GROMACS .gro file of N, CA and C in nm:
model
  483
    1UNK      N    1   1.359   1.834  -2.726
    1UNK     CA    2   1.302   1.913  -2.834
    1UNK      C    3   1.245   1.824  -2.944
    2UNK      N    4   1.316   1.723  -2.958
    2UNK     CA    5   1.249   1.603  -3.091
    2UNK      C    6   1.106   1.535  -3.050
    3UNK      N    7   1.121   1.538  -2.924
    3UNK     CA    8   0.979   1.509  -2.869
    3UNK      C    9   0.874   1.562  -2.870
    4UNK      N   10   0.923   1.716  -2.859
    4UNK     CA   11   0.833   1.819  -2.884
    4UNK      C   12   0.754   1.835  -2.967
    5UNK      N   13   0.840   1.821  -3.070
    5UNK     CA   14   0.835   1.840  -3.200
    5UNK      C   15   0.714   1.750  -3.274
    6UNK      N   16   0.775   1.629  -3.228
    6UNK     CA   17   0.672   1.463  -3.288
    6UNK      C   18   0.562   1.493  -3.258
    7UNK      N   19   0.499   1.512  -3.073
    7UNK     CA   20   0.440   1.541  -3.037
    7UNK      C   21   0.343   1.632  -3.100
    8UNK      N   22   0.380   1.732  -3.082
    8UNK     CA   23   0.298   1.828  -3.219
    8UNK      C   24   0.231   1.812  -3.346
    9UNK      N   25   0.368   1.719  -3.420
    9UNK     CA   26   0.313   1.699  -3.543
    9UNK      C   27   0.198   1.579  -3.551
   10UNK      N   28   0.208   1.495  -3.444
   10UNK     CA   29   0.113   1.388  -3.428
   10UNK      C   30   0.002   1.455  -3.418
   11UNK      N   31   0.001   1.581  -3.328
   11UNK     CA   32  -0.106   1.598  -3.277
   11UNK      C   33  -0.204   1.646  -3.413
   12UNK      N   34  -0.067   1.794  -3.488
   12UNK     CA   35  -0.138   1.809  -3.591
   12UNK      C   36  -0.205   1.727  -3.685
   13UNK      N   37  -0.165   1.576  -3.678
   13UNK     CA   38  -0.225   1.511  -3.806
   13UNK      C   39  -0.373   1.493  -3.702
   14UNK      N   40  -0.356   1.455  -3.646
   14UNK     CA   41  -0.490   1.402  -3.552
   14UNK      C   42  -0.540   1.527  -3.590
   15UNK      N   43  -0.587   1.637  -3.558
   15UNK     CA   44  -0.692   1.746  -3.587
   15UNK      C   45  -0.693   1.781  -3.741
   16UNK      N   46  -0.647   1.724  -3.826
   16UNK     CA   47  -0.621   1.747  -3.961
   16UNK      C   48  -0.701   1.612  -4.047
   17UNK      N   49  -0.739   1.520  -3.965
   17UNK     CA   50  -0.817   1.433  -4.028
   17UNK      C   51  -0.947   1.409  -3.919
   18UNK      N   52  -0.959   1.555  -3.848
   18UNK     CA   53  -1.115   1.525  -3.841
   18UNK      C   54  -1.158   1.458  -3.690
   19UNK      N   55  -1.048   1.423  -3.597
   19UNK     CA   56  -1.057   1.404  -3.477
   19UNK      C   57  -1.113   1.510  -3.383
   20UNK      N   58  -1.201   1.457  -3.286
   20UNK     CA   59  -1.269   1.575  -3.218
   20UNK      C   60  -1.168   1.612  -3.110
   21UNK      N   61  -1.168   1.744  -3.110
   21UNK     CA   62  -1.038   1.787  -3.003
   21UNK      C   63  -1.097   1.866  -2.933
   22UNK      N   64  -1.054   1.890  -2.815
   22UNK     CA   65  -1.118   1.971  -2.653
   22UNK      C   66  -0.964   2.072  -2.646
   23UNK      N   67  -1.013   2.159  -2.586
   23UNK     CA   68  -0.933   2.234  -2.538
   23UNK      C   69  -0.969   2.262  -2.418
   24UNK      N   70  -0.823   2.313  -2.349
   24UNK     CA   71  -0.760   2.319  -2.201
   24UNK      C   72  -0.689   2.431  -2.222
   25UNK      N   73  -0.769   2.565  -2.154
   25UNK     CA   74  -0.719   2.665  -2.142
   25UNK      C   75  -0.667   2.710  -2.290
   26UNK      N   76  -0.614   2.639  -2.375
   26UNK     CA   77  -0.590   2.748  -2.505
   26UNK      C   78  -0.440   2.765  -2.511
   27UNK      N   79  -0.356   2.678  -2.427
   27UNK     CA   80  -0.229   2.652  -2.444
   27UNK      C   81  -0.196   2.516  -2.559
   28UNK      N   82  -0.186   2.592  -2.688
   28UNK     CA   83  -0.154   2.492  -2.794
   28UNK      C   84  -0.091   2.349  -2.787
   29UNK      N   85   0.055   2.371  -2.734
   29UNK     CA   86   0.072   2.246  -2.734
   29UNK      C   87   0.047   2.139  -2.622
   30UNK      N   88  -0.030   2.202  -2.517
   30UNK     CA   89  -0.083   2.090  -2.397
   30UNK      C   90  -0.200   2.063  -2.451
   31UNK      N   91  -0.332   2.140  -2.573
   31UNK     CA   92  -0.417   2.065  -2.616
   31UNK      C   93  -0.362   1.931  -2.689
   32UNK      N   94  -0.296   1.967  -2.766
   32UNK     CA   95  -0.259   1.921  -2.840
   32UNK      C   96  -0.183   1.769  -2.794
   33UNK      N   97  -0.118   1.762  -2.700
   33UNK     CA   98  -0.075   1.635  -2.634
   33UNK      C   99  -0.166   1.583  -2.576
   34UNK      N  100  -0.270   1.700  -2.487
   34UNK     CA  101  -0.406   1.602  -2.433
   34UNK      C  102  -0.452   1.538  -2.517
   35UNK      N  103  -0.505   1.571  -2.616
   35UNK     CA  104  -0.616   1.533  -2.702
   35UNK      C  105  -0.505   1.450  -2.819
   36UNK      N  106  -0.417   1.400  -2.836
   36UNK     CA  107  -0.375   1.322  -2.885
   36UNK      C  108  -0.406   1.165  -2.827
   37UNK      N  109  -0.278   1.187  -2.677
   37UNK     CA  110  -0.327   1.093  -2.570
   37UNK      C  111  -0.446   1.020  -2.574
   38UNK      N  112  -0.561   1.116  -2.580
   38UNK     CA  113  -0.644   1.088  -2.537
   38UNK      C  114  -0.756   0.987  -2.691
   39UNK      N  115  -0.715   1.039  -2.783
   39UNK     CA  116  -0.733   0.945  -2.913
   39UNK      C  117  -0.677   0.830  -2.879
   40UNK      N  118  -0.514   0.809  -2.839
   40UNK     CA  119  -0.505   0.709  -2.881
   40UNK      C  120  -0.560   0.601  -2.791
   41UNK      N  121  -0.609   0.676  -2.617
   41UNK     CA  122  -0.647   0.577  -2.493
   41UNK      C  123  -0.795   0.550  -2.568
   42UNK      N  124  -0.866   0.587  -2.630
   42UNK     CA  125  -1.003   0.572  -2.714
   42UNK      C  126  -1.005   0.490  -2.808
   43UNK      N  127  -0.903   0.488  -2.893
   43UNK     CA  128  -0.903   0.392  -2.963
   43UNK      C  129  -0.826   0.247  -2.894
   44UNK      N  130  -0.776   0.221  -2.814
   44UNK     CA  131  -0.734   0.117  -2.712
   44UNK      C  132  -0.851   0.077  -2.623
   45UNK      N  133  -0.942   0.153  -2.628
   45UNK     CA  134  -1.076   0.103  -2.502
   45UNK      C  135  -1.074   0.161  -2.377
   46UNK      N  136  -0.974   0.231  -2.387
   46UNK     CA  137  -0.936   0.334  -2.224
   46UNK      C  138  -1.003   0.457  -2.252
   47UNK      N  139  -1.093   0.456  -2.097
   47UNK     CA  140  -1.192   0.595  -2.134
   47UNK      C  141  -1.026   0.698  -2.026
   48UNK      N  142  -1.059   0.810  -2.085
   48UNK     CA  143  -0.948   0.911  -2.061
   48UNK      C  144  -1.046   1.017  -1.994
   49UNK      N  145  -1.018   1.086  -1.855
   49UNK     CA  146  -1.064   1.168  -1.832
   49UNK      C  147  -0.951   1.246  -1.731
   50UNK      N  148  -1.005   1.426  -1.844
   50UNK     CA  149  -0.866   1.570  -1.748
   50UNK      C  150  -0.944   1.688  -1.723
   51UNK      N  151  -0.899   1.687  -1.598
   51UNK     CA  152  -0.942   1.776  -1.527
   51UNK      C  153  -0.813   1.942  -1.532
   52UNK      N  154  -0.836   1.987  -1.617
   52UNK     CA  155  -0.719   2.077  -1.671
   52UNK      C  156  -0.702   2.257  -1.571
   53UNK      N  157  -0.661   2.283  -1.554
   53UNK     CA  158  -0.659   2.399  -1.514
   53UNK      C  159  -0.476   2.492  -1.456
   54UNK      N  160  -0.487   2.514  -1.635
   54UNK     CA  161  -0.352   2.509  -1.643
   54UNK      C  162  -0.303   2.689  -1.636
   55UNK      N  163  -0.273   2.785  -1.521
   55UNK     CA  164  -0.220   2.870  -1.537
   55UNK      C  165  -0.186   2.913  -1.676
   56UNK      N  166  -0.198   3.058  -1.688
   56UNK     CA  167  -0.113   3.110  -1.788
   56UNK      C  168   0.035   3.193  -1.731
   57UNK      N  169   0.131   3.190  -1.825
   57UNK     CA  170   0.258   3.235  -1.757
   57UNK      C  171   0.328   3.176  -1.621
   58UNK      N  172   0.342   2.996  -1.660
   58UNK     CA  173   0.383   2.994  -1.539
   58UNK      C  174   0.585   2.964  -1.477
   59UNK      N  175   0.619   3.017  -1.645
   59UNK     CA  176   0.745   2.987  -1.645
   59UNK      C  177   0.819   2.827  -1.691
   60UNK      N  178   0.732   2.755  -1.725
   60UNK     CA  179   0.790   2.654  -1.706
   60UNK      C  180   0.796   2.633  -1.874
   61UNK      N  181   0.886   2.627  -1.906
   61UNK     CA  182   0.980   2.596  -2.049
   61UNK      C  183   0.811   2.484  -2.145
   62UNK      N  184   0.741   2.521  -2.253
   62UNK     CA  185   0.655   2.446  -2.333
   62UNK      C  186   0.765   2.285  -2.322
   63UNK      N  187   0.857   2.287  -2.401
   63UNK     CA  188   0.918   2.162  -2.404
   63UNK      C  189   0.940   2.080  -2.274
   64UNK      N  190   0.982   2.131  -2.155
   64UNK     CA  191   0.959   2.080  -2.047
   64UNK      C  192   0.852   2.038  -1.985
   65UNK      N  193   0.723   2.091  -1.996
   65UNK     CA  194   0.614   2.050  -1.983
   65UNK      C  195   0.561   1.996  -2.051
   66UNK      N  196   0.645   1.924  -2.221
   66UNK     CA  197   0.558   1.873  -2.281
   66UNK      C  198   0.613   1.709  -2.247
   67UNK      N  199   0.756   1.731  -2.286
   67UNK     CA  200   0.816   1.564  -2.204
   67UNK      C  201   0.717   1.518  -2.063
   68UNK      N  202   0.734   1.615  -1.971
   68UNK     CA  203   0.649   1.569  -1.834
   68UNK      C  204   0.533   1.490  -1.926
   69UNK      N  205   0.446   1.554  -1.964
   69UNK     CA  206   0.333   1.501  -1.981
   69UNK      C  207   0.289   1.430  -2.084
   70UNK      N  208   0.418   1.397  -2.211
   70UNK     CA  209   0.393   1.317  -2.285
   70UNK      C  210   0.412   1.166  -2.217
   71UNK      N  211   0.589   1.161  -2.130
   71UNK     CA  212   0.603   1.077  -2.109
   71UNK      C  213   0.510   0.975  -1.979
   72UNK      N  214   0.439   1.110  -1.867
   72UNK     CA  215   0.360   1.046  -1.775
   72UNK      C  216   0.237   0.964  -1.869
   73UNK      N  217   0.219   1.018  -1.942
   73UNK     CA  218   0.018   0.972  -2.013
   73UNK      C  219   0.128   0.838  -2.085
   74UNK      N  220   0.207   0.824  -2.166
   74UNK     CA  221   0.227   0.723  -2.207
   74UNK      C  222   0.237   0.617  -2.110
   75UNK      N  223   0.349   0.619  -2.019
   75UNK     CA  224   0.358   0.489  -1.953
   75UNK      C  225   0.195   0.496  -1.884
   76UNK      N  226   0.128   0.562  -1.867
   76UNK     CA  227  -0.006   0.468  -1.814
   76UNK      C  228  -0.043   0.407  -1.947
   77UNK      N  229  -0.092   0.457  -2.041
   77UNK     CA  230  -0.197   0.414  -2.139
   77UNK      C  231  -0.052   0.283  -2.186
   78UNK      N  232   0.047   0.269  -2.162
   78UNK     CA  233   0.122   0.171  -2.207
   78UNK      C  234   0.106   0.045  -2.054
   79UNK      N  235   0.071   0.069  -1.977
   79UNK     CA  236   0.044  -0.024  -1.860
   79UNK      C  237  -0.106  -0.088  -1.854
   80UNK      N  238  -0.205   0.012  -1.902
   80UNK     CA  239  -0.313  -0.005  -1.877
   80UNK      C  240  -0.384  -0.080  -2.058
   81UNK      N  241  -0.296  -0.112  -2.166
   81UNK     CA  242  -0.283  -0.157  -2.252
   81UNK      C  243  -0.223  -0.319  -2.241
   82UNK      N  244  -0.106  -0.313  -2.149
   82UNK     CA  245  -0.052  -0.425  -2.122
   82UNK      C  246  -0.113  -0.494  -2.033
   83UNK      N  247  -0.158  -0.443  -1.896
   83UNK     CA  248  -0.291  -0.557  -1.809
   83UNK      C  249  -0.407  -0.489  -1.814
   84UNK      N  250  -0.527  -0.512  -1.884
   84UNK     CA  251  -0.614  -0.463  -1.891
   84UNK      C  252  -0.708  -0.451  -1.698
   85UNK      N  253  -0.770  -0.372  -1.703
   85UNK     CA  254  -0.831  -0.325  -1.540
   85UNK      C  255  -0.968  -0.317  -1.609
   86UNK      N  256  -1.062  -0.399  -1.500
   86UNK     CA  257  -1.204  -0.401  -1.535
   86UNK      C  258  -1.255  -0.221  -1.559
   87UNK      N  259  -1.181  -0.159  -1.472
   87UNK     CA  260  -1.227   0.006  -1.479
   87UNK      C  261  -1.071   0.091  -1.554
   88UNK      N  262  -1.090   0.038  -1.703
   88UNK     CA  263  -0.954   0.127  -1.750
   88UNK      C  264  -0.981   0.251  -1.793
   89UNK      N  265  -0.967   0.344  -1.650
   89UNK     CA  266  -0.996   0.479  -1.711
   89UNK      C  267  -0.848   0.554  -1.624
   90UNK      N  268  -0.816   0.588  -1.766
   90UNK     CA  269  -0.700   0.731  -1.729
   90UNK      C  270  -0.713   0.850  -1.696
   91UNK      N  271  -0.668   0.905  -1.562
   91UNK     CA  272  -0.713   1.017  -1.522
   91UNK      C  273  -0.611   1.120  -1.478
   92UNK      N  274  -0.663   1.221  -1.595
   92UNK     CA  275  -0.501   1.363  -1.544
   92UNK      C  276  -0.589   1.478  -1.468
   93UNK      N  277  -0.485   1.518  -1.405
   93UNK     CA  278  -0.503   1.662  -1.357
   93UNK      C  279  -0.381   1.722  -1.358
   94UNK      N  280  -0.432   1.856  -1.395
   94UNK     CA  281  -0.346   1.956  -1.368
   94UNK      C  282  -0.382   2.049  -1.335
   95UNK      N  283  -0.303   2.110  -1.205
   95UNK     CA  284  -0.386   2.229  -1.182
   95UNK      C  285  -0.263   2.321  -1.056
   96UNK      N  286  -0.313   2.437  -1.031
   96UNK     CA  287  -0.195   2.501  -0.982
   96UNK      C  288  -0.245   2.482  -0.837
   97UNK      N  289  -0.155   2.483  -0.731
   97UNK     CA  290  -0.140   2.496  -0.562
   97UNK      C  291  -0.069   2.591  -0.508
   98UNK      N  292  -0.081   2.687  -0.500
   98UNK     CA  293  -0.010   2.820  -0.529
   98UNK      C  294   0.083   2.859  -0.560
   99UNK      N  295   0.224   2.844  -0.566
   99UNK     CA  296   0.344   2.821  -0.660
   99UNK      C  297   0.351   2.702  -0.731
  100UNK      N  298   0.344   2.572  -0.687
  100UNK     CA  299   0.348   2.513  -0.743
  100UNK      C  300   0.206   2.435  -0.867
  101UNK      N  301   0.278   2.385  -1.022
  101UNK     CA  302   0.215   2.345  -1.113
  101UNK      C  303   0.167   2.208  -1.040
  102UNK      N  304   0.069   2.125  -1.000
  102UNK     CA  305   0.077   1.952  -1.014
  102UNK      C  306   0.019   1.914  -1.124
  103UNK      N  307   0.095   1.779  -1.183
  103UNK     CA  308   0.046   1.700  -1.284
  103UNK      C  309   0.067   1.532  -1.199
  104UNK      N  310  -0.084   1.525  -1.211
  104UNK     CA  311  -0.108   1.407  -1.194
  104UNK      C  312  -0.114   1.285  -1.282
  105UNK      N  313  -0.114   1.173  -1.306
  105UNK     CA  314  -0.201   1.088  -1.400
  105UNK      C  315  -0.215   0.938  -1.286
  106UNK      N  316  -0.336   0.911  -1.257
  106UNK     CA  317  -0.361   0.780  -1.219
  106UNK      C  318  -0.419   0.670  -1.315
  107UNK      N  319  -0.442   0.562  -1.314
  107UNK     CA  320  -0.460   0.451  -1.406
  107UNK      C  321  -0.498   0.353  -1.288
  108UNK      N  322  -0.563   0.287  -1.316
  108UNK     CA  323  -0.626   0.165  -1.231
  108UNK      C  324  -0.518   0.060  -1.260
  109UNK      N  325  -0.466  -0.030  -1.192
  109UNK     CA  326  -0.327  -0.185  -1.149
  109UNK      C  327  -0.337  -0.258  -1.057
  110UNK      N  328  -0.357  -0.359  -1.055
  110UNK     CA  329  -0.323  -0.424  -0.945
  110UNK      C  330  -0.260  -0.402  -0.794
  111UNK      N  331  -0.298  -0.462  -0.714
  111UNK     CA  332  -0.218  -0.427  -0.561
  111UNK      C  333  -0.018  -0.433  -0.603
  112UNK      N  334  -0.059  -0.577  -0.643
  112UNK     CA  335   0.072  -0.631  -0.673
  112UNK      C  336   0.180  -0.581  -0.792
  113UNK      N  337   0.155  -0.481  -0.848
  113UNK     CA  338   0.223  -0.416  -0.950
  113UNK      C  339   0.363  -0.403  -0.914
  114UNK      N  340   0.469  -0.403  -1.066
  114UNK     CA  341   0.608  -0.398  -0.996
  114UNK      C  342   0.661  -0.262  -1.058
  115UNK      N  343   0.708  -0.154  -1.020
  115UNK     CA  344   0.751  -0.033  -1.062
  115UNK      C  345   0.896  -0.104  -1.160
  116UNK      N  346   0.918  -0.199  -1.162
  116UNK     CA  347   1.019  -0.233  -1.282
  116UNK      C  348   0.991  -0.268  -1.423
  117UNK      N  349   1.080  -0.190  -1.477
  117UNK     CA  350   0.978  -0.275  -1.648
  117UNK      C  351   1.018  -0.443  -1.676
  118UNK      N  352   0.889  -0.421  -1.748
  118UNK     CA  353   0.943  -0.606  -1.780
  118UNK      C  354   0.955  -0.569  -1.902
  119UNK      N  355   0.985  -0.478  -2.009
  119UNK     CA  356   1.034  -0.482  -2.111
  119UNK      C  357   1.175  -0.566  -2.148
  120UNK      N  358   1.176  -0.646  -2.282
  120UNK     CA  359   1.332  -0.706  -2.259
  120UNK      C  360   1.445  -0.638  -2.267
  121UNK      N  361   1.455  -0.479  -2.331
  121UNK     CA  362   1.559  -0.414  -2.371
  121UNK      C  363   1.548  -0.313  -2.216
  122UNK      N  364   1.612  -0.396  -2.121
  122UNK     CA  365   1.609  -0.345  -1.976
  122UNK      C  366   1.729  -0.191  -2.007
  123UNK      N  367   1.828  -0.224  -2.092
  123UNK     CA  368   1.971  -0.070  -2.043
  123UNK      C  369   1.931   0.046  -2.143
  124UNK      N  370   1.804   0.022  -2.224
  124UNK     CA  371   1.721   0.114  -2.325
  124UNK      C  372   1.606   0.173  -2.248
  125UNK      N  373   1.543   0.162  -2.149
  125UNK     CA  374   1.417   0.177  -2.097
  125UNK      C  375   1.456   0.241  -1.987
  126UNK      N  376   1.331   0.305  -1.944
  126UNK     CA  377   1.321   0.377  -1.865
  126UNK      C  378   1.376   0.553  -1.869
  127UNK      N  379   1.435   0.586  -1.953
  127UNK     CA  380   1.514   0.721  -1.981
  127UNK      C  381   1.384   0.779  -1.977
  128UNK      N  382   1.244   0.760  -2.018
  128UNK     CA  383   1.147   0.837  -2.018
  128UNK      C  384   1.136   0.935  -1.884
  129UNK      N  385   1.131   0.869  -1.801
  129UNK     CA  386   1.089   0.913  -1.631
  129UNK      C  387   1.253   0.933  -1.546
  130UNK      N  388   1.362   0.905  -1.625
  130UNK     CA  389   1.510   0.994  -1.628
  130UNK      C  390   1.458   1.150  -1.601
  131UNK      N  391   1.405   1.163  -1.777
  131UNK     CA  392   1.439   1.283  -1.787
  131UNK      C  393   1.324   1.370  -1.718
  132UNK      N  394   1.196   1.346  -1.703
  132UNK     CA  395   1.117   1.365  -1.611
  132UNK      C  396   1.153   1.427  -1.454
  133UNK      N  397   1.196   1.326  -1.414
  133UNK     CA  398   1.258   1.347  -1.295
  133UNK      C  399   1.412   1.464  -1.315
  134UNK      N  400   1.431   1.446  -1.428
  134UNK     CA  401   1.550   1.591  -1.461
  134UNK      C  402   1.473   1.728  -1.470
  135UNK      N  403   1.352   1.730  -1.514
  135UNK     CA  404   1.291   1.836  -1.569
  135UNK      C  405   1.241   1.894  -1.459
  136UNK      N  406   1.198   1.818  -1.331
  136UNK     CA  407   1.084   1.821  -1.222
  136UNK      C  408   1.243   1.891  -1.090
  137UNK      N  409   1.321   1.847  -1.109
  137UNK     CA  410   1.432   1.887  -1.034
  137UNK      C  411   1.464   2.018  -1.082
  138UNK      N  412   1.459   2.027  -1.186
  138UNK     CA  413   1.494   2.208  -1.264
  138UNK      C  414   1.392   2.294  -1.208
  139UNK      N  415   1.315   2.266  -1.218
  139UNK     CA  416   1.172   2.334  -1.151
  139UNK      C  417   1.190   2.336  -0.964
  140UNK      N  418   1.286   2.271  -0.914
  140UNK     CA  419   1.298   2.244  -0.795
  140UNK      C  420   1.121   2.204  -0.657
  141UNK      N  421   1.111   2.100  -0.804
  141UNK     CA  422   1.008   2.005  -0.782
  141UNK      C  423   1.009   1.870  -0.701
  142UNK      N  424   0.941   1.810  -0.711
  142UNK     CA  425   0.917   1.653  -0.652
  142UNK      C  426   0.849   1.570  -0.755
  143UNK      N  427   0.886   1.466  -0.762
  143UNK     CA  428   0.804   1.301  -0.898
  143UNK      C  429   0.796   1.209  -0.758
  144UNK      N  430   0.653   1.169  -0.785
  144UNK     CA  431   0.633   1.025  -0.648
  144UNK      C  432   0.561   0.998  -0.696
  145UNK      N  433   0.554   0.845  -0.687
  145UNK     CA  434   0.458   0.745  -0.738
  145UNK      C  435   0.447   0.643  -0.634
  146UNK      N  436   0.322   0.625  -0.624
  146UNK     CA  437   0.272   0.518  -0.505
  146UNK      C  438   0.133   0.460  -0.589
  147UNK      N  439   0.135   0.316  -0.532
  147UNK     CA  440   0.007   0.249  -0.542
  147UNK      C  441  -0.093   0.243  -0.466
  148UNK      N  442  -0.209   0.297  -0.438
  148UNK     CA  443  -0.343   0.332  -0.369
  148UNK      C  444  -0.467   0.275  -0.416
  149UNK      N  445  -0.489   0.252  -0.388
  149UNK     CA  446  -0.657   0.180  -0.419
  149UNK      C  447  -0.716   0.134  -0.521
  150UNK      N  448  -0.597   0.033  -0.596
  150UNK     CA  449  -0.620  -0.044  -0.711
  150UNK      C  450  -0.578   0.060  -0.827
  151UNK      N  451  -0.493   0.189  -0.738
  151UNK     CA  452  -0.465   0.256  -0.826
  151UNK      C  453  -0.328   0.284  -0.882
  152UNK      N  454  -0.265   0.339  -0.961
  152UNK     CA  455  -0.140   0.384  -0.957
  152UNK      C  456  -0.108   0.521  -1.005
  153UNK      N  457  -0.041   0.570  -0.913
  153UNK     CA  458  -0.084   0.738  -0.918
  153UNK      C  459   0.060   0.761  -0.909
  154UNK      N  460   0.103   0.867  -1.020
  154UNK     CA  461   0.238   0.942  -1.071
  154UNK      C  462   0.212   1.093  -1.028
  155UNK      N  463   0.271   1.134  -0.935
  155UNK     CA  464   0.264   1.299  -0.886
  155UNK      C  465   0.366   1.375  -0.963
  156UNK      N  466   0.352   1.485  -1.046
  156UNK     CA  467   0.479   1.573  -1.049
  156UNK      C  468   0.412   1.694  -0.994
  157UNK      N  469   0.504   1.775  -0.880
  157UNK     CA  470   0.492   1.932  -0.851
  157UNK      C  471   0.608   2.020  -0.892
  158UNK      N  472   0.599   2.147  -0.982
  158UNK     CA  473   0.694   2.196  -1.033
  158UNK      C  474   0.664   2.332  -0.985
  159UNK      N  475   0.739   2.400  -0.903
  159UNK     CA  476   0.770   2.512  -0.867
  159UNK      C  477   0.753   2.610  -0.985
  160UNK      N  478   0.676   2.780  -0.936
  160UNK     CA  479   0.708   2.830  -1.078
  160UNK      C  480   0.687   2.966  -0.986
  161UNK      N  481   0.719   3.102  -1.072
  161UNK     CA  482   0.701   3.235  -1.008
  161UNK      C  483   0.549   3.268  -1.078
   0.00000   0.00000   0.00000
């Protein structure tokens, strides 16, 4: 919920001083995390591109879907910040497959990438994609991440009625 929360209010300052914001379907707080994200991959040099197509009513808790997708867009734009990729463009989708929600995000990496952080505060890190993978299990979902074609691609599918 504190995430939620930040989230929001970040977002609000961003449209409150004049940032150009897009909307996606008209679900407040997923504009609002897109188009945050997506400031800050712009101001880093990362072109950001979402392909949105986000059901209405699909059951799945705002706060739960906002962790998913705060914490997926960060660790890219936090990877793709840390080794820069001749083609740094971040790319989400979301979109429904008939029960299930997918949220994608790929980012361009190396072949050789290591799914471990090299952050130094190793027993602090990682809780991001914890709770992710908690949220995606409530949904009686799936989280997979594989490296493909210079790419690195984070799947979540979340079950919904």
């Amino acid at each position: 919920h504190k995430e939620y929360r930040r989230q929001r209010q970040m977002c609000i300052r961003d449209r409150d001083t004049g940032v150009h914001s897009l909307r996606f379907k008209g679900v407040d707080i997923v504009d609002a995390i897109i188009n945050h994200k997506r400031q800050l991959a712009l101001e880093k040099g990362i072109s950001f591109e979402a392909n949105v197509e986000l059901p209405v009513n699909t059951g799945i808790a705002s706060d739960d879907f906002c962790v998913i997708l705060s914490n997926l867009l960060d660790n890219a734009l936090e990877a793709l910040t840390r080794q820069p990729q001749p083609d740094s463009t971040l790319h989400l989708t979301i979109r429904r497959i008939h029960q299930f929600l997918l949220i994608q995000v790929t980012n361009p990496c190396p072949d050789n990438i290591s799914t471990r952080t090299s952050k130094a505060d190793k027993r602090h890190h990682g809780w991001g994609l914890k709770n992710v993978r908690k949220i995606v299990q409530k949904y009686h979902g799936s989280l997979e991440y594989k490296v493909e074609n210079h790419s690195f691609v984070v799947t979540a599918m979340l079950f919904f009625d």
